[in-house]
PDB file of C-alpha atoms in Angstrom:
ATOM      1  CA  UNK A  16     -35.706   4.057   0.792  1.00 34.00           C
ATOM      2  CA  UNK A  17     -31.957   3.560   0.497  1.00 37.00           C
ATOM      3  CA  UNK A  18     -29.801   6.554   1.220  1.00 38.00           C
ATOM      4  CA  UNK A  19     -26.300   6.688  -0.198  1.00 41.00           C
ATOM      5  CA  UNK A  20     -23.687   7.820   2.306  1.00 50.00           C
ATOM      6  CA  UNK A  21     -21.314  10.681   1.545  1.00 52.00           C
ATOM      7  CA  UNK A  22     -18.712   9.302   3.980  1.00 52.00           C
ATOM      8  CA  UNK A  23     -16.533   7.872   1.220  1.00 52.00           C
ATOM      9  CA  UNK A  24     -12.865   7.882   2.184  1.00 49.00           C
ATOM     10  CA  UNK A  25     -10.441   8.536  -0.637  1.00 57.00           C
ATOM     11  CA  UNK A  26      -7.263   6.519  -0.314  1.00 59.00           C
ATOM     12  CA  UNK A  27      -4.120   8.234  -1.506  1.00 60.00           C
ATOM     13  CA  UNK A  28      -0.912   6.315  -2.085  1.00 65.00           C
ATOM     14  CA  UNK A  29       2.136   8.431  -1.312  1.00 68.00           C
ATOM     15  CA  UNK A  30       5.370   7.716  -3.122  1.00 77.00           C
ATOM     16  CA  UNK A  31       8.767   9.151  -2.278  1.00 83.00           C
ATOM     17  CA  UNK A  32      10.773   6.702  -4.326  1.00 87.00           C
ATOM     18  CA  UNK A  33      11.860   9.379  -6.796  1.00 89.00           C
ATOM     19  CA  UNK A  34      13.494  11.383  -3.991  1.00 91.00           C
ATOM     20  CA  UNK A  35      15.131   8.313  -2.519  1.00 92.00           C
ATOM     21  CA  UNK A  36      16.390   7.226  -5.951  1.00 92.00           C
ATOM     22  CA  UNK A  37      17.911  10.657  -6.563  1.00 93.00           C
ATOM     23  CA  UNK A  38      19.623  10.601  -3.161  1.00 94.00           C
ATOM     24  CA  UNK A  39      21.086   7.198  -3.961  1.00 94.00           C
ATOM     25  CA  UNK A  40      22.305   8.350  -7.391  1.00 94.00           C
ATOM     26  CA  UNK A  41      23.943  11.335  -5.725  1.00 96.00           C
ATOM     27  CA  UNK A  42      25.597   9.101  -3.133  1.00 96.00           C
ATOM     28  CA  UNK A  43      26.810   6.754  -5.862  1.00 96.00           C
ATOM     29  CA  UNK A  44      28.604   9.604  -7.652  1.00 96.00           C
ATOM     30  CA  UNK A  45      30.896  10.109  -4.669  1.00 96.00           C
ATOM     31  CA  UNK A  46      30.888   6.569  -3.253  1.00 96.00           C
ATOM     32  CA  UNK A  47      34.036   4.692  -2.435  1.00 96.00           C
ATOM     33  CA  UNK A  48      34.603   1.236  -3.902  1.00 95.00           C
ATOM     34  CA  UNK A  49      33.559  -0.280  -0.578  1.00 96.00           C
ATOM     35  CA  UNK A  50      30.273   1.647  -0.463  1.00 95.00           C
ATOM     36  CA  UNK A  51      29.315   1.169  -4.114  1.00 96.00           C
ATOM     37  CA  UNK A  52      27.889  -2.422  -3.983  1.00 96.00           C
ATOM     38  CA  UNK A  53      25.543  -1.580  -1.111  1.00 96.00           C
ATOM     39  CA  UNK A  54      24.358   1.631  -2.732  1.00 96.00           C
ATOM     40  CA  UNK A  55      23.818  -0.128  -6.065  1.00 96.00           C
ATOM     41  CA  UNK A  56      21.737  -2.797  -4.326  1.00 96.00           C
ATOM     42  CA  UNK A  57      19.739  -0.108  -2.523  1.00 95.00           C
ATOM     43  CA  UNK A  58      19.135   1.692  -5.838  1.00 95.00           C
ATOM     44  CA  UNK A  59      17.872  -1.548  -7.382  1.00 95.00           C
ATOM     45  CA  UNK A  60      15.480  -2.115  -4.467  1.00 93.00           C
ATOM     46  CA  UNK A  61      14.135   1.429  -4.761  1.00 92.00           C
ATOM     47  CA  UNK A  62      13.597   0.959  -8.504  1.00 92.00           C
ATOM     48  CA  UNK A  63      11.730  -2.283  -7.789  1.00 91.00           C
ATOM     49  CA  UNK A  64       9.524  -0.551  -5.203  1.00 87.00           C
ATOM     50  CA  UNK A  65       8.819   2.326  -7.597  1.00 88.00           C
ATOM     51  CA  UNK A  66       7.588  -0.115 -10.227  1.00 89.00           C
ATOM     52  CA  UNK A  67       4.783  -1.432  -7.997  1.00 87.00           C
ATOM     53  CA  UNK A  68       1.339  -0.107  -8.833  1.00 86.00           C
ATOM     54  CA  UNK A  69      -1.009   1.637  -6.418  1.00 84.00           C
ATOM     55  CA  UNK A  70      -3.307  -1.388  -6.073  1.00 85.00           C
ATOM     56  CA  UNK A  71      -0.387  -3.494  -4.811  1.00 87.00           C
ATOM     57  CA  UNK A  72       0.516  -0.856  -2.239  1.00 86.00           C
ATOM     58  CA  UNK A  73      -3.090  -0.569  -1.069  1.00 87.00           C
ATOM     59  CA  UNK A  74      -3.224  -4.356  -0.807  1.00 89.00           C
ATOM     60  CA  UNK A  75      -0.082  -4.332   1.344  1.00 89.00           C
ATOM     61  CA  UNK A  76      -1.707  -1.732   3.599  1.00 89.00           C
ATOM     62  CA  UNK A  77      -4.829  -3.894   3.989  1.00 92.00           C
ATOM     63  CA  UNK A  78      -2.839  -7.048   4.739  1.00 91.00           C
ATOM     64  CA  UNK A  79      -0.773  -5.165   7.332  1.00 92.00           C
ATOM     65  CA  UNK A  80      -3.935  -3.840   9.019  1.00 91.00           C
ATOM     66  CA  UNK A  81      -5.478  -7.294   9.093  1.00 94.00           C
ATOM     67  CA  UNK A  82      -2.294  -8.902  10.426  1.00 94.00           C
ATOM     68  CA  UNK A  83      -2.061  -6.265  13.159  1.00 94.00           C
ATOM     69  CA  UNK A  84      -5.592  -7.193  14.203  1.00 94.00           C
ATOM     70  CA  UNK A  85      -4.683 -10.895  14.251  1.00 95.00           C
ATOM     71  CA  UNK A  86      -6.842 -11.779  11.233  1.00 95.00           C
ATOM     72  CA  UNK A  87      -5.517 -14.811   9.386  1.00 92.00           C
ATOM     73  CA  UNK A  88      -8.394 -15.508   7.010  1.00 92.00           C
ATOM     74  CA  UNK A  89      -9.109 -14.207   3.528  1.00 94.00           C
ATOM     75  CA  UNK A  90      -8.662 -10.467   3.062  1.00 93.00           C
ATOM     76  CA  UNK A  91     -12.050 -10.180   1.387  1.00 92.00           C
ATOM     77  CA  UNK A  92     -14.061 -12.031   4.034  1.00 95.00           C
ATOM     78  CA  UNK A  93     -16.857 -10.343   5.959  1.00 95.00           C
ATOM     79  CA  UNK A  94     -14.706 -10.443   9.095  1.00 96.00           C
ATOM     80  CA  UNK A  95     -11.803  -8.760   7.278  1.00 95.00           C
ATOM     81  CA  UNK A  96     -14.069  -5.996   5.981  1.00 95.00           C
ATOM     82  CA  UNK A  97     -15.366  -5.464   9.513  1.00 95.00           C
ATOM     83  CA  UNK A  98     -11.813  -5.249  10.891  1.00 95.00           C
ATOM     84  CA  UNK A  99     -10.812  -2.731   8.219  1.00 93.00           C
ATOM     85  CA  UNK A 100     -13.785  -0.519   8.970  1.00 93.00           C
ATOM     86  CA  UNK A 101     -13.143  -0.714  12.717  1.00 92.00           C
ATOM     87  CA  UNK A 102      -9.481   0.176  12.279  1.00 89.00           C
ATOM     88  CA  UNK A 103     -10.374   3.141  10.037  1.00 87.00           C
ATOM     89  CA  UNK A 104     -13.709   4.561  11.220  1.00 84.00           C
ATOM     90  CA  UNK A 105     -14.091   6.844   8.176  1.00 84.00           C
ATOM     91  CA  UNK A 106     -13.810   3.931   5.745  1.00 87.00           C
ATOM     92  CA  UNK A 107     -17.048   3.278   3.882  1.00 88.00           C
ATOM     93  CA  UNK A 108     -18.227  -0.225   3.140  1.00 91.00           C
ATOM     94  CA  UNK A 109     -17.608   0.305  -0.577  1.00 90.00           C
ATOM     95  CA  UNK A 110     -14.040   1.494  -0.041  1.00 89.00           C
ATOM     96  CA  UNK A 111     -13.292  -1.342   2.397  1.00 91.00           C
ATOM     97  CA  UNK A 112     -14.508  -3.884  -0.150  1.00 92.00           C
ATOM     98  CA  UNK A 113     -12.413  -2.306  -2.918  1.00 90.00           C
ATOM     99  CA  UNK A 114      -9.325  -2.282  -0.706  1.00 91.00           C
ATOM    100  CA  UNK A 115      -9.920  -5.902   0.274  1.00 92.00           C
ATOM    101  CA  UNK A 116     -10.106  -6.848  -3.415  1.00 91.00           C
ATOM    102  CA  UNK A 117      -6.752  -5.116  -3.946  1.00 87.00           C
ATOM    103  CA  UNK A 118      -5.328  -7.217  -1.116  1.00 90.00           C
ATOM    104  CA  UNK A 119      -6.648 -10.447  -2.598  1.00 89.00           C
ATOM    105  CA  UNK A 120      -5.303  -9.627  -6.072  1.00 86.00           C
ATOM    106  CA  UNK A 121      -1.930  -8.656  -4.598  1.00 71.00           C
ATOM    107  CA  UNK A 122      -1.602 -11.878  -2.611  1.00 68.00           C
ATOM    108  CA  UNK A 123      -1.786 -13.980  -5.766  1.00 55.00           C
ATOM    109  CA  UNK A 124       0.892 -12.040  -7.661  1.00 48.00           C
TER     110      UNK A 124
END
């Protein structure tokens, strides 16, 4: 008999880019000519980061975890899944596999 585990970990992607973008817009309103180019570049980078979807961000998280563990192989390998689950003990096998797939998709974009 196969028993399904209820230990599923929900992964939540937190985004603060809207707050950062507003702070940059506010700073731009009172910026000197010398400060303006840097703030405009920062605003563009924040807009670029805000445009990334959740799967890309989860993939980045997976690749960072694997790199921290010294893993250099494919993100969806058995070894990578094992590393993910060891680094996050509450991570179910299903969630680890889904996250690894996000990492693989994100590495080809």
